[in-house]
Coordinates of C-alpha atoms in Angstrom, one line a residue:
M1 CA -14.2 36.3 -3.0
T2 CA -13.0 33.0 -4.6
A3 CA -12.0 31.4 -1.6
A4 CA -14.7 32.3 0.5
L5 CA -17.0 30.5 -2.4
R6 CA -14.6 27.9 -2.6
T7 CA -15.4 27.5 1.5
V8 CA -19.0 27.5 1.2
E9 CA -19.3 24.9 -1.1
L10 CA -16.6 22.7 0.8
V11 CA -19.1 23.0 3.7
A12 CA -21.8 22.2 1.6
L13 CA -20.4 19.1 0.4
I14 CA -19.4 17.9 3.5
W15 CA -22.8 18.1 4.6
A16 CA -24.5 16.8 1.7
R17 CA -22.0 13.9 1.4
P18 CA -20.0 13.1 4.7
D19 CA -18.7 9.9 3.4
L20 CA -16.2 11.7 0.8
L21 CA -14.7 13.9 3.8
T22 CA -11.9 10.7 3.8
P23 CA -9.8 10.7 1.7
F24 CA -10.7 13.7 -1.2
V25 CA -11.8 16.6 1.6
L26 CA -8.6 15.8 3.8
E27 CA -6.5 16.1 0.8
E28 CA -7.9 19.0 -0.4
L29 CA -7.1 20.7 2.9
S30 CA -3.9 19.7 2.6
V31 CA -3.5 21.1 -1.1
R32 CA -4.9 24.5 0.3
S33 CA -2.3 24.4 3.1
A34 CA 0.9 23.4 0.3
H35 CA -0.4 26.9 -1.7
S36 CA -0.4 28.7 1.6
A37 CA 3.2 26.9 2.3
P38 CA 6.5 27.2 0.4
T39 CA 6.5 25.0 -2.7
A40 CA 7.5 21.5 -1.9
T41 CA 7.5 18.2 -3.9
P42 CA 4.5 15.9 -2.9
P43 CA 5.2 12.6 -2.0
A44 CA 5.4 9.9 -4.5
D45 CA 2.0 7.8 -2.8
S46 CA -0.2 11.2 -2.3
A47 CA -2.6 11.5 -4.3
S48 CA -2.9 14.6 -7.3
P49 CA -4.3 17.5 -6.5
T50 CA -6.3 17.6 -9.3
D51 CA -8.2 14.9 -8.2
A52 CA -9.3 16.3 -5.0
A53 CA -9.8 19.6 -6.3
N54 CA -12.3 18.4 -9.4
V55 CA -14.3 16.5 -6.9
L56 CA -14.9 19.6 -4.8
D57 CA -15.1 22.0 -7.5
P58 CA -16.0 20.6 -11.0
R59 CA -15.3 24.2 -12.6
T60 CA -11.5 24.3 -11.7
A61 CA -10.7 21.5 -13.9
R62 CA -11.1 23.8 -16.9
T63 CA -8.2 25.8 -15.7
R64 CA -6.2 22.8 -15.8
Q65 CA -6.9 20.7 -18.9
C66 CA -2.9 20.7 -19.3
E67 CA -2.9 17.7 -16.6
P68 CA -4.2 14.0 -17.4
A69 CA -7.7 13.1 -15.9
E70 CA -8.2 9.8 -13.5
T71 CA -10.4 7.4 -14.1
P72 CA -13.2 8.0 -11.1
R73 CA -12.6 6.1 -8.2
Q74 CA -14.9 3.0 -7.4
S75 CA -16.0 2.8 -3.8
E76 CA -14.1 0.1 -2.1
P77 CA -14.0 -1.4 1.2
H78 CA -11.9 0.3 3.8
R79 CA -8.7 -0.2 4.2
V80 CA -6.1 1.0 6.3
R81 CA -3.5 3.2 5.2
P82 CA 0.0 1.4 4.7
G83 CA 1.8 2.7 7.8
R84 CA -0.7 3.5 9.7
K85 CA -1.8 0.9 12.6
P86 CA -4.7 1.5 14.5
S87 CA -4.0 2.2 17.8
S88 CA -7.1 0.8 19.8
V89 CA -10.0 -1.1 19.7
L90 CA -12.3 2.3 18.5
A91 CA -10.2 1.9 15.3
A92 CA -13.0 -0.5 13.9
L93 CA -15.4 2.4 14.0
R94 CA -13.8 4.3 11.0
V95 CA -15.6 1.7 8.6
R96 CA -19.1 3.3 8.1
N97 CA -20.9 0.0 7.6
Y98 CA -19.8 -1.0 10.7
R99 CA -20.8 1.9 12.9
F100 CA -24.3 1.0 11.1
Y101 CA -24.1 -2.5 12.6
V102 CA -23.0 -1.3 16.3
G103 CA -25.6 1.0 16.4
S104 CA -27.9 -2.2 15.2
M105 CA -26.0 -4.1 17.9
A106 CA -26.4 -1.5 20.5
L107 CA -30.2 -1.4 19.9
T108 CA -31.0 -5.5 19.8
S109 CA -28.9 -6.3 22.8
T110 CA -30.3 -3.4 25.3
C111 CA -33.7 -3.6 24.0
G112 CA -33.6 -7.7 23.6
W113 CA -32.7 -8.0 27.3
A114 CA -35.3 -5.3 28.3
A115 CA -37.7 -7.1 26.0
R116 CA -36.8 -10.4 27.8
V117 CA -37.3 -9.0 31.5
V118 CA -40.7 -7.4 30.2
Q119 CA -42.0 -10.6 29.2
D120 CA -40.8 -12.7 32.1
W121 CA -42.5 -10.4 34.5
L122 CA -45.9 -10.2 32.6
V123 CA -46.2 -14.1 32.7
L124 CA -45.5 -13.9 36.5
E125 CA -48.5 -10.7 36.6
L126 CA -51.0 -13.2 34.5
S127 CA -50.1 -16.3 35.9
G128 CA -48.2 -16.1 39.2
S129 CA -46.4 -19.1 38.7
A130 CA -42.6 -19.5 38.3
A131 CA -42.8 -22.5 36.6
L132 CA -44.6 -20.6 33.7
V133 CA -41.8 -18.0 33.7
G134 CA -39.1 -20.8 33.5
L135 CA -41.1 -22.4 30.4
T136 CA -40.3 -18.6 29.0
V137 CA -37.1 -18.9 29.2
A138 CA -36.9 -22.3 27.9
L139 CA -39.3 -21.5 24.5
Q140 CA -36.7 -18.6 23.9
F141 CA -33.6 -20.5 23.7
A142 CA -34.7 -24.3 23.5
P143 CA -35.2 -23.7 19.6
M144 CA -31.2 -22.3 19.3
L145 CA -30.1 -25.6 21.0
L146 CA -32.5 -27.9 18.8
F147 CA -32.4 -26.1 15.1
G148 CA -29.3 -24.3 15.7
L149 CA -26.9 -25.9 13.2
F150 CA -29.6 -25.9 10.5
G151 CA -29.5 -22.1 10.8
G152 CA -25.8 -22.0 10.1
V153 CA -26.6 -23.6 6.7
L154 CA -29.3 -21.0 6.0
A155 CA -26.3 -18.3 7.2
D156 CA -24.3 -19.6 4.3
R157 CA -26.7 -20.3 2.0
Y158 CA -28.5 -16.7 1.8
D159 CA -27.6 -13.4 2.1
R160 CA -26.7 -12.3 5.8
R161 CA -27.7 -8.7 4.9
R162 CA -31.3 -9.7 4.0
I163 CA -31.4 -12.4 6.9
L164 CA -30.6 -10.0 9.3
T165 CA -33.0 -7.3 8.2
I166 CA -36.0 -10.0 8.1
T167 CA -35.1 -11.0 11.6
Q168 CA -35.1 -7.8 13.2
S169 CA -38.1 -7.1 11.6
L170 CA -39.8 -9.8 12.9
F171 CA -38.6 -9.5 16.5
G172 CA -40.3 -5.8 16.1
L173 CA -43.3 -7.3 14.9
F174 CA -43.6 -10.0 17.7
T175 CA -43.1 -7.2 20.3
L176 CA -45.1 -5.0 18.5
V177 CA -48.4 -7.9 18.8
L178 CA -47.4 -8.5 22.2
G179 CA -47.7 -4.7 23.4
V180 CA -51.2 -4.0 21.3
L181 CA -52.9 -6.8 22.9
T182 CA -51.7 -6.0 26.6
V183 CA -52.4 -2.1 25.8
I184 CA -56.0 -3.1 25.2
G185 CA -55.9 -5.5 27.7
V186 CA -56.6 -8.9 26.0
V187 CA -53.4 -10.5 26.5
Q188 CA -53.3 -14.0 27.5
V189 CA -50.6 -16.2 29.0
W190 CA -50.7 -18.3 25.6
H191 CA -49.9 -15.1 23.8
V192 CA -46.5 -14.5 25.7
L193 CA -45.1 -18.1 25.1
L194 CA -46.4 -18.1 21.6
A195 CA -44.3 -14.9 21.3
A196 CA -41.4 -16.5 22.7
F197 CA -40.9 -19.7 20.6
A198 CA -41.3 -17.5 17.7
G199 CA -38.7 -15.4 18.7
G200 CA -36.4 -18.5 19.8
M201 CA -37.0 -19.7 16.3
T202 CA -35.9 -16.2 15.0
I203 CA -32.6 -16.5 16.9
V204 CA -32.1 -19.7 15.2
V205 CA -31.1 -17.8 11.8
D206 CA -30.3 -14.6 13.7
N207 CA -27.3 -15.8 15.7
P208 CA -24.8 -17.2 13.2
A209 CA -25.5 -14.8 10.6
R210 CA -25.1 -12.0 12.7
Q211 CA -21.5 -13.3 13.9
A212 CA -20.6 -14.7 10.6
F213 CA -21.7 -11.3 8.8
L214 CA -19.2 -9.2 11.3
H215 CA -16.1 -10.7 8.5
E216 CA -17.8 -8.7 5.9
I217 CA -18.7 -5.7 7.6
A218 CA -15.4 -5.2 9.2
G219 CA -13.0 -7.3 6.9
P220 CA -9.9 -9.1 7.9
E221 CA -7.7 -5.9 9.1
H222 CA -10.0 -5.0 11.6
L223 CA -12.2 -8.2 12.5
R224 CA -10.2 -8.7 16.1
R225 CA -11.3 -5.3 16.9
A226 CA -14.7 -5.7 15.5
I227 CA -15.3 -8.6 17.6
S228 CA -13.9 -7.5 20.6
L229 CA -16.2 -4.1 20.6
N230 CA -19.4 -6.2 19.5
T231 CA -18.7 -8.2 22.7
S232 CA -18.3 -5.0 24.5
V233 CA -21.7 -3.6 23.3
F234 CA -23.4 -6.9 24.1
Q235 CA -22.3 -6.9 27.5
L236 CA -23.4 -3.3 28.0
G237 CA -27.0 -4.2 26.5
A238 CA -26.8 -7.1 29.1
L239 CA -26.1 -4.7 32.0
I240 CA -28.5 -1.8 30.8
G241 CA -31.5 -3.7 29.2
P242 CA -32.6 -5.3 32.6
A243 CA -32.5 -1.9 34.4
F244 CA -34.2 -0.1 31.4
A245 CA -36.8 -2.8 31.3
A246 CA -37.5 -1.6 35.3
G247 CA -37.6 1.8 34.5
L248 CA -40.4 1.4 31.5
I249 CA -42.6 -0.8 33.3
A250 CA -42.3 1.4 36.5
L251 CA -43.1 4.9 33.8
V252 CA -45.6 3.4 30.9
G253 CA -46.1 0.0 32.2
N254 CA -45.6 -3.5 29.8
G255 CA -47.5 -3.1 27.2
W256 CA -45.7 0.3 25.9
A257 CA -42.5 -1.3 27.4
F258 CA -43.1 -4.0 24.2
I259 CA -43.9 -1.3 21.8
A260 CA -40.6 0.7 22.5
N261 CA -38.8 -2.4 21.6
S262 CA -40.7 -3.1 18.4
I263 CA -39.7 0.8 17.5
A264 CA -35.6 0.1 18.6
C265 CA -35.9 -3.1 16.5
G266 CA -37.5 -1.4 13.5
V267 CA -34.5 1.3 13.9
A268 CA -32.1 -1.8 13.8
A269 CA -33.3 -3.2 10.7
W270 CA -33.2 -0.1 8.9
F271 CA -29.5 0.4 10.2
I272 CA -28.6 -3.0 8.2
F273 CA -30.4 -2.2 5.5
S274 CA -29.0 1.0 5.3
M275 CA -25.3 -0.8 4.8
R276 CA -23.2 -0.2 1.7
R277 CA -23.2 -3.6 -0.2
S278 CA -19.7 -2.0 -2.0
Q279 CA -17.8 -1.2 0.8
M280 CA -18.2 -5.2 1.8
Y281 CA -16.4 -8.1 1.8
P282 CA -18.9 -10.7 0.6
A283 CA -18.6 -14.0 1.2
P284 CA -19.4 -16.7 -1.1
R285 CA -22.7 -18.2 -1.2
V286 CA -23.2 -22.0 -1.0
P287 CA -25.7 -23.0 -3.7
R288 CA -28.5 -25.4 -2.0
A289 CA -27.6 -29.1 -1.5
K290 CA -27.5 -32.3 0.2
G291 CA -25.0 -33.4 2.7
Q292 CA -24.3 -29.4 3.6
L293 CA -24.6 -29.9 7.2
R294 CA -22.4 -33.1 7.1
A295 CA -19.9 -31.3 5.5
G296 CA -19.8 -28.2 7.9
L297 CA -19.0 -30.9 10.9
Q298 CA -16.5 -32.5 8.8
H299 CA -15.1 -28.9 8.3
V300 CA -14.7 -28.5 11.9
R301 CA -12.8 -32.0 12.5
H302 CA -10.4 -31.4 9.9
R303 CA -9.6 -27.9 11.3
P304 CA -7.5 -28.2 14.7
E305 CA -8.0 -25.0 15.5
I306 CA -11.5 -25.0 15.2
L307 CA -12.1 -28.4 16.8
W308 CA -10.1 -27.9 19.8
T309 CA -11.4 -24.2 20.5
C310 CA -14.8 -25.8 20.4
V311 CA -13.8 -28.5 22.7
L312 CA -12.3 -26.4 25.2
V313 CA -15.1 -23.6 25.2
G314 CA -17.7 -26.7 26.1
F315 CA -15.5 -27.4 29.1
V316 CA -15.0 -23.7 30.1
A317 CA -19.0 -22.7 29.6
L318 CA -20.1 -26.0 31.5
T319 CA -19.3 -24.3 34.8
G320 CA -16.9 -21.1 34.3
V321 CA -19.0 -18.5 32.2
N322 CA -22.5 -18.9 33.3
M323 CA -22.1 -16.6 37.2
A324 CA -25.7 -15.7 37.6
T325 CA -26.6 -18.7 39.8
V326 CA -23.5 -18.4 42.1
L327 CA -23.4 -14.4 42.5
A328 CA -27.2 -14.6 43.7
A329 CA -26.2 -17.1 46.6
Y330 CA -22.9 -15.4 47.2
A331 CA -25.1 -12.2 47.7
D332 CA -27.4 -14.1 49.8
E333 CA -25.2 -15.8 52.1
V334 CA -21.4 -14.7 52.1
V335 CA -21.5 -11.1 51.5
Q336 CA -25.2 -10.4 53.1
I337 CA -26.0 -7.3 51.5
G338 CA -29.0 -8.3 49.6
A339 CA -30.3 -7.2 46.1
S340 CA -28.4 -4.1 46.1
G341 CA -25.0 -6.2 46.8
Y342 CA -26.1 -8.7 44.0
G343 CA -26.3 -5.5 41.6
L344 CA -22.6 -4.6 42.8
L345 CA -21.7 -8.0 42.0
T346 CA -22.8 -8.2 38.7
S347 CA -22.2 -4.9 37.8
T348 CA -18.4 -5.5 38.8
L349 CA -17.9 -8.9 36.7
A350 CA -19.6 -7.2 33.6
L351 CA -17.4 -4.2 34.3
G352 CA -14.1 -6.7 34.2
A353 CA -16.2 -8.3 31.1
I354 CA -16.0 -4.6 29.0
T355 CA -12.5 -4.4 30.1
G356 CA -11.5 -7.9 29.1
A357 CA -13.3 -7.6 25.7
M358 CA -11.6 -3.6 24.8
L359 CA -8.4 -5.5 25.4
A360 CA -8.6 -9.0 23.3
G361 CA -8.3 -6.5 20.3
R362 CA -4.8 -5.4 20.8
A363 CA -3.5 -9.0 20.7
R364 CA -1.6 -9.7 17.4
R365 CA -1.1 -13.2 17.6
L366 CA -3.4 -16.0 18.8
R367 CA -2.5 -19.5 19.4
L368 CA -4.6 -22.6 20.8
R369 CA -1.8 -22.6 23.7
T370 CA -2.9 -18.8 24.8
L371 CA -6.9 -20.0 24.8
V372 CA -5.5 -23.1 27.2
L373 CA -3.7 -20.6 29.1
G374 CA -6.3 -18.2 29.6
A375 CA -8.9 -21.3 30.9
V376 CA -6.3 -22.3 33.5
V377 CA -5.9 -18.6 34.6
L378 CA -9.8 -18.3 34.8
G379 CA -10.0 -21.4 37.0
L380 CA -7.2 -20.5 39.0
L381 CA -9.4 -16.9 39.7
Q382 CA -12.8 -18.7 40.7
L383 CA -10.5 -20.7 43.2
V384 CA -9.2 -17.6 44.7
A385 CA -12.8 -16.2 44.7
A386 CA -14.0 -19.1 46.7
A387 CA -11.1 -18.6 49.0
V388 CA -11.2 -14.6 49.9
G389 CA -13.0 -13.7 53.1
S390 CA -12.7 -9.8 52.4
V391 CA -15.9 -8.2 50.4
W392 CA -13.7 -6.1 48.6
L393 CA -10.9 -8.3 47.6
F394 CA -13.6 -10.4 46.5
L395 CA -14.9 -7.6 44.3
V396 CA -10.9 -7.3 43.0
V397 CA -10.8 -10.6 42.2
L398 CA -14.3 -10.9 40.7
Y399 CA -13.7 -7.8 38.3
L400 CA -10.1 -9.6 37.3
M401 CA -12.7 -13.0 36.7
G402 CA -14.7 -10.9 34.3
M403 CA -11.8 -9.5 32.2
T404 CA -9.9 -12.7 31.8
C405 CA -13.4 -14.6 30.9
L406 CA -14.2 -12.2 28.4
L407 CA -11.0 -12.1 27.2
Y408 CA -11.2 -15.7 26.7
L409 CA -14.5 -15.8 25.1
T410 CA -13.7 -12.9 22.6
R411 CA -10.1 -14.8 21.5
S412 CA -12.0 -18.2 21.0
N413 CA -14.6 -16.4 18.8
T414 CA -11.5 -14.6 17.2
M415 CA -9.9 -18.1 16.7
V416 CA -13.0 -19.7 15.3
Q417 CA -14.0 -17.0 12.7
T418 CA -10.4 -16.3 11.4
N419 CA -9.7 -20.0 10.6
A420 CA -12.9 -20.9 9.0
D421 CA -13.5 -21.1 5.4
P422 CA -15.7 -18.2 4.0
A423 CA -18.3 -20.3 2.9
M424 CA -18.2 -22.5 5.7
R425 CA -18.4 -19.4 8.3
G426 CA -22.0 -19.8 9.2
R427 CA -22.3 -23.2 10.0
V428 CA -18.9 -23.1 11.7
L429 CA -20.5 -20.5 14.2
S430 CA -23.8 -22.0 14.6
L431 CA -21.5 -25.2 16.3
Y432 CA -19.8 -22.8 18.0
V433 CA -23.0 -21.2 19.5
L434 CA -24.6 -24.2 19.9
I435 CA -21.7 -25.7 22.2
N436 CA -21.5 -22.4 24.0
M437 CA -25.1 -21.9 24.6
G438 CA -25.6 -25.4 25.7
A439 CA -22.8 -25.9 28.1
Q440 CA -24.2 -22.5 29.8
A441 CA -27.7 -24.1 29.8
A442 CA -26.4 -27.2 31.7
S443 CA -24.4 -24.7 34.0
G444 CA -26.7 -23.6 35.8
L445 CA -28.3 -26.8 37.0
I446 CA -24.9 -27.9 37.8
I447 CA -23.9 -25.3 39.9
G448 CA -27.0 -25.0 41.6
A449 CA -27.3 -28.6 42.8
V450 CA -23.3 -27.8 44.5
I451 CA -24.7 -24.9 46.0
E452 CA -27.7 -26.3 47.7
L453 CA -25.3 -29.3 48.8
G454 CA -22.3 -27.2 49.8
G455 CA -23.1 -23.9 49.9
A456 CA -22.0 -20.7 48.1
H457 CA -18.3 -21.1 48.5
W458 CA -18.2 -24.8 47.0
G459 CA -20.6 -23.2 44.2
L460 CA -18.0 -21.2 43.2
A461 CA -14.9 -23.4 43.9
A462 CA -17.1 -26.2 41.3
C463 CA -17.2 -22.7 38.7
A464 CA -13.2 -23.7 38.1
A465 CA -13.9 -27.6 37.7
G466 CA -14.4 -27.0 33.8
P467 CA -11.7 -24.3 32.8
L468 CA -9.3 -26.3 34.7
L469 CA -10.3 -29.6 33.5
G470 CA -10.6 -28.8 29.8
A471 CA -7.3 -26.9 29.8
V472 CA -5.8 -30.3 31.3
V473 CA -7.5 -32.2 28.5
V474 CA -6.8 -30.0 25.6
G475 CA -3.3 -29.0 26.9
I476 CA -2.2 -32.9 27.1
I477 CA -4.3 -34.1 23.8
L478 CA -2.1 -30.9 21.8
A479 CA 1.1 -31.9 23.6
R480 CA 0.8 -35.3 22.4
R481 CA 0.0 -34.6 19.2
G482 CA 2.4 -32.0 18.4
H483 CA 5.0 -34.0 20.3
L484 CA 5.8 -31.1 22.7
R485 CA 6.7 -31.0 26.1
P486 CA 6.1 -28.1 28.9
V487 CA 9.1 -25.9 29.7
L488 CA 9.2 -22.8 32.0
R489 CA 11.2 -19.8 30.6
R490 CA 12.1 -16.4 31.3
A491 CA 10.1 -13.5 30.7
D492 CA 9.9 -10.0 31.4
L493 CA 6.8 -9.0 32.9
H494 CA 6.0 -5.2 31.9
A495 CA 3.0 -2.9 33.3
G496 CA 3.5 0.6 32.2
R497 CA 7.0 1.5 33.2
W498 CA 6.9 -0.9 35.9
H499 CA 8.8 -3.9 35.0
A500 CA 10.0 -7.3 36.7
P501 CA 12.0 -10.5 35.9
G502 CA 9.3 -13.5 35.9
V503 CA 8.6 -17.1 34.0
R504 CA 6.0 -18.2 31.4
L505 CA 4.9 -21.7 30.6
D506 CA 5.7 -22.6 27.2
F507 CA 5.9 -26.0 25.0
E508 CA 8.8 -26.5 22.5
P509 CA 8.6 -29.7 20.2
R510 CA 10.4 -32.9 21.3
S511 CA 10.8 -33.6 17.3
G512 CA 9.8 -31.3 14.5
L513 CA 7.3 -28.3 14.7
A514 CA 3.8 -28.1 15.7
H515 CA 1.9 -25.2 14.0
V516 CA -1.4 -26.1 15.8
A517 CA -0.3 -25.6 19.2

């Protein structure tokens, strides 16, 4: 009878307080199994059975007064137990706050992309002007290019959890107003343009705060895995969001699609607000003072790991990341399978990107030479894709391109986050995002001009120019500054049970050691 009551109480406790399931409930279960098994001496590093029993059933504490009581445990950030190494990128989901963050990110990414599509479609319906659609897109992203660095200053100065709660609420408010105006039939083009600009100004603060906040909720132990999973969620949102928007427009119309997005933003704001401060890794807040933006730029200048990562990502993003223009031309001119072919190409690229993001968290050591090599591989794959004639072979190379591109971008983000000073992280990440987005904005114009002059094959070949040129420039600078010379070393290539001899490019010091490269 006592055992039955204990079981009922245990189930009730798990239902009411699921956060106690680890480690207290699991240890209580191990205590019970120990009572049913032959008596054994508990490990020295295990918690006392008394602690678990007292938490689960306070009445049993009276029968164990001979044992000393412990001070109540304080809630602390999640840490991996010694000797247990997470086996996959999903290990970051063990952190409660990060689970809430992923839920928020999934909603904002999917519904954010959907809202952009609905917004552009509404402008086209109201005006019939493609130029006004382009202006809508420009108003969404121009504020980040103009004021992005100041958003990083705010992300360092104020509480990032509060910033994200406010920005998500604002996103929901803007789309709610647009939805109501559309449903009642009084919406005009200037309403949409104003909402696009207001959303762009909100992104100025939201983007650096969101990226810097990742370190506070995942901690240094899970940071790489958290960045990889975060990138995967973003790519899924970019893939699902437009299709979700098309379905909403067809089923309920533009207005209700905006209202659905506002509800999703409200839920995302609740996820952020519900995070536990006691389980965070708080970053120091920077008091208001003059010269903080300049101090952030000087910090990047004096950190070679950050400086050359930003320079290289600028080269890569200038031509090698934004593939939408070239894939549209490729589907029309080369593959010749129309809109369905374009969907197939973008889906293949996105699938490779998700694979690359999941693999990026497995890297245990990250150096600048890894990023240089990644840029070289990406450029070479783009050259191979430009020369391939078979559609199916092109899809295979396209999948590898997506995987390599996201491996590179995720590792670049990780390099910046792990080397930035906690008090400077917002400003550093705002510069990184500014360079990345600015280069991608110019990419469409550059690749589009090449396609107009030489066709889709030359456009895809031109995509390789940025990664390869950046790898050469940054590689030479690092080699000269570190007094290094390139060498080929023997290496074993492994893929599951298969292995073969091979070679790898490495650098060795001519005099002394170079920790930067």
